[in-house]
Amino acid sequence: MLNWIDRSPLALFVVIALTLGLAPFLPEPHLWEKLKLLAAGELVKPVDVFDLLLHGLPWVLLFVKLWRLLRVRSA
């Protein structure tokens, strides 16, 4: 099921996480803004939830890729 993650290069996930995951960069990364809203309990608008998912997904995929790489190397 996750074979496409194994076949994709790590650099691709890093670039996507650093661009889409942090965009827009100023005044602060969107993901950081949404995480602060989540921590404060103020993440209630559907557009904010969508933004959190959109900007958080590249980071989740990067961590999954790293986890799978480390799991394969330790086996």
PDB file of C-alpha atoms in Angstrom:
ATOM      1  CA  MET A   1       0.000   0.000   0.000  1.00  0.00           C
ATOM      2  CA  LEU A   2       2.815   2.427   0.803  1.00  0.00           C
ATOM      3  CA  ASN A   3       5.168   1.163  -1.894  1.00  0.00           C
ATOM      4  CA  TRP A   4       5.018   4.512  -3.682  1.00  0.00           C
ATOM      5  CA  ILE A   5       6.620   6.110  -0.599  1.00  0.00           C
ATOM      6  CA  ASP A   6       9.433   3.557  -0.713  1.00  0.00           C
ATOM      7  CA  ARG A   7      10.022   4.183  -4.432  1.00  0.00           C
ATOM      8  CA  SER A   8      10.034   7.990  -4.121  1.00  0.00           C
ATOM      9  CA  PRO A   9      13.302   9.741  -3.256  1.00  0.00           C
ATOM     10  CA  LEU A  10      13.716  11.247   0.199  1.00  0.00           C
ATOM     11  CA  ALA A  11      14.688  14.597  -1.348  1.00  0.00           C
ATOM     12  CA  LEU A  12      11.230  14.895  -2.884  1.00  0.00           C
ATOM     13  CA  PHE A  13       9.578  14.677   0.535  1.00  0.00           C
ATOM     14  CA  VAL A  14      12.037  17.158   2.025  1.00  0.00           C
ATOM     15  CA  VAL A  15      11.430  19.709  -0.738  1.00  0.00           C
ATOM     16  CA  ILE A  16       7.657  19.356  -0.529  1.00  0.00           C
ATOM     17  CA  ALA A  17       7.682  19.671   3.269  1.00  0.00           C
ATOM     18  CA  LEU A  18       9.876  22.766   3.168  1.00  0.00           C
ATOM     19  CA  THR A  19       7.854  24.489   0.451  1.00  0.00           C
ATOM     20  CA  LEU A  20       4.185  23.534   0.774  1.00  0.00           C
ATOM     21  CA  GLY A  21       4.552  22.579   4.423  1.00  0.00           C
ATOM     22  CA  LEU A  22       5.863  25.999   5.418  1.00  0.00           C
ATOM     23  CA  ALA A  23       4.243  28.273   2.824  1.00  0.00           C
ATOM     24  CA  PRO A  24       3.555  31.155   3.124  1.00  0.00           C
ATOM     25  CA  PHE A  25       6.800  31.932   4.885  1.00  0.00           C
ATOM     26  CA  LEU A  26       5.963  35.435   6.112  1.00  0.00           C
ATOM     27  CA  PRO A  27       4.809  36.622   8.598  1.00  0.00           C
ATOM     28  CA  GLU A  28       4.935  33.043   9.936  1.00  0.00           C
ATOM     29  CA  PRO A  29       4.517  29.596   8.385  1.00  0.00           C
ATOM     30  CA  HIS A  30       0.883  28.652   7.912  1.00  0.00           C
ATOM     31  CA  LEU A  31       1.372  25.312   9.624  1.00  0.00           C
ATOM     32  CA  TRP A  32       2.785  26.984  12.720  1.00  0.00           C
ATOM     33  CA  GLU A  33      -0.165  29.395  12.793  1.00  0.00           C
ATOM     34  CA  LYS A  34      -2.659  26.531  12.556  1.00  0.00           C
ATOM     35  CA  LEU A  35      -0.866  24.494  15.227  1.00  0.00           C
ATOM     36  CA  LYS A  36      -1.060  27.486  17.569  1.00  0.00           C
ATOM     37  CA  LEU A  37      -4.802  27.748  16.862  1.00  0.00           C
ATOM     38  CA  LEU A  38      -5.166  24.025  17.561  1.00  0.00           C
ATOM     39  CA  ALA A  39      -3.269  24.288  20.852  1.00  0.00           C
ATOM     40  CA  ALA A  40      -5.421  27.256  21.912  1.00  0.00           C
ATOM     41  CA  GLY A  41      -8.623  25.391  21.020  1.00  0.00           C
ATOM     42  CA  GLU A  42      -9.482  27.978  18.381  1.00  0.00           C
ATOM     43  CA  LEU A  43      -9.234  25.773  15.298  1.00  0.00           C
ATOM     44  CA  VAL A  44     -12.964  25.824  14.528  1.00  0.00           C
ATOM     45  CA  LYS A  45     -13.381  27.157  10.986  1.00  0.00           C
ATOM     46  CA  PRO A  46     -13.471  24.510   8.257  1.00  0.00           C
ATOM     47  CA  VAL A  47     -10.953  26.497   6.196  1.00  0.00           C
ATOM     48  CA  ASP A  48      -8.511  26.433   9.127  1.00  0.00           C
ATOM     49  CA  VAL A  49      -8.876  22.657   9.479  1.00  0.00           C
ATOM     50  CA  PHE A  50      -8.310  22.298   5.731  1.00  0.00           C
ATOM     51  CA  ASP A  51      -5.208  24.497   5.961  1.00  0.00           C
ATOM     52  CA  LEU A  52      -3.856  22.391   8.821  1.00  0.00           C
ATOM     53  CA  LEU A  53      -4.347  19.224   6.777  1.00  0.00           C
ATOM     54  CA  LEU A  54      -2.939  20.758   3.593  1.00  0.00           C
ATOM     55  CA  HIS A  55       0.199  22.151   5.202  1.00  0.00           C
ATOM     56  CA  GLY A  56       0.631  19.258   7.630  1.00  0.00           C
ATOM     57  CA  LEU A  57       0.366  16.409   5.126  1.00  0.00           C
ATOM     58  CA  PRO A  58       3.829  16.965   3.590  1.00  0.00           C
ATOM     59  CA  TRP A  59       5.390  16.711   7.053  1.00  0.00           C
ATOM     60  CA  VAL A  60       3.445  13.544   7.832  1.00  0.00           C
ATOM     61  CA  LEU A  61       4.608  12.002   4.554  1.00  0.00           C
ATOM     62  CA  LEU A  62       8.219  13.010   5.292  1.00  0.00           C
ATOM     63  CA  PHE A  63       8.074  11.386   8.728  1.00  0.00           C
ATOM     64  CA  VAL A  64       6.502   8.239   7.261  1.00  0.00           C
ATOM     65  CA  LYS A  65       9.290   8.077   4.652  1.00  0.00           C
ATOM     66  CA  LEU A  66      11.973   8.517   7.323  1.00  0.00           C
ATOM     67  CA  TRP A  67      10.336   5.927   9.576  1.00  0.00           C
ATOM     68  CA  ARG A  68      10.183   3.404   6.743  1.00  0.00           C
ATOM     69  CA  LEU A  69      13.809   4.097   5.792  1.00  0.00           C
ATOM     70  CA  LEU A  70      14.989   3.602   9.378  1.00  0.00           C
ATOM     71  CA  ARG A  71      12.880   0.474   9.797  1.00  0.00           C
ATOM     72  CA  VAL A  72      14.366  -1.110   6.658  1.00  0.00           C
ATOM     73  CA  ARG A  73      17.944  -0.231   7.654  1.00  0.00           C
ATOM     74  CA  SER A  74      17.561  -1.668  11.153  1.00  0.00           C
ATOM     75  CA  ALA A  75      16.113  -4.945   9.876  1.00  0.00           C
TER      76      ALA A  75
END
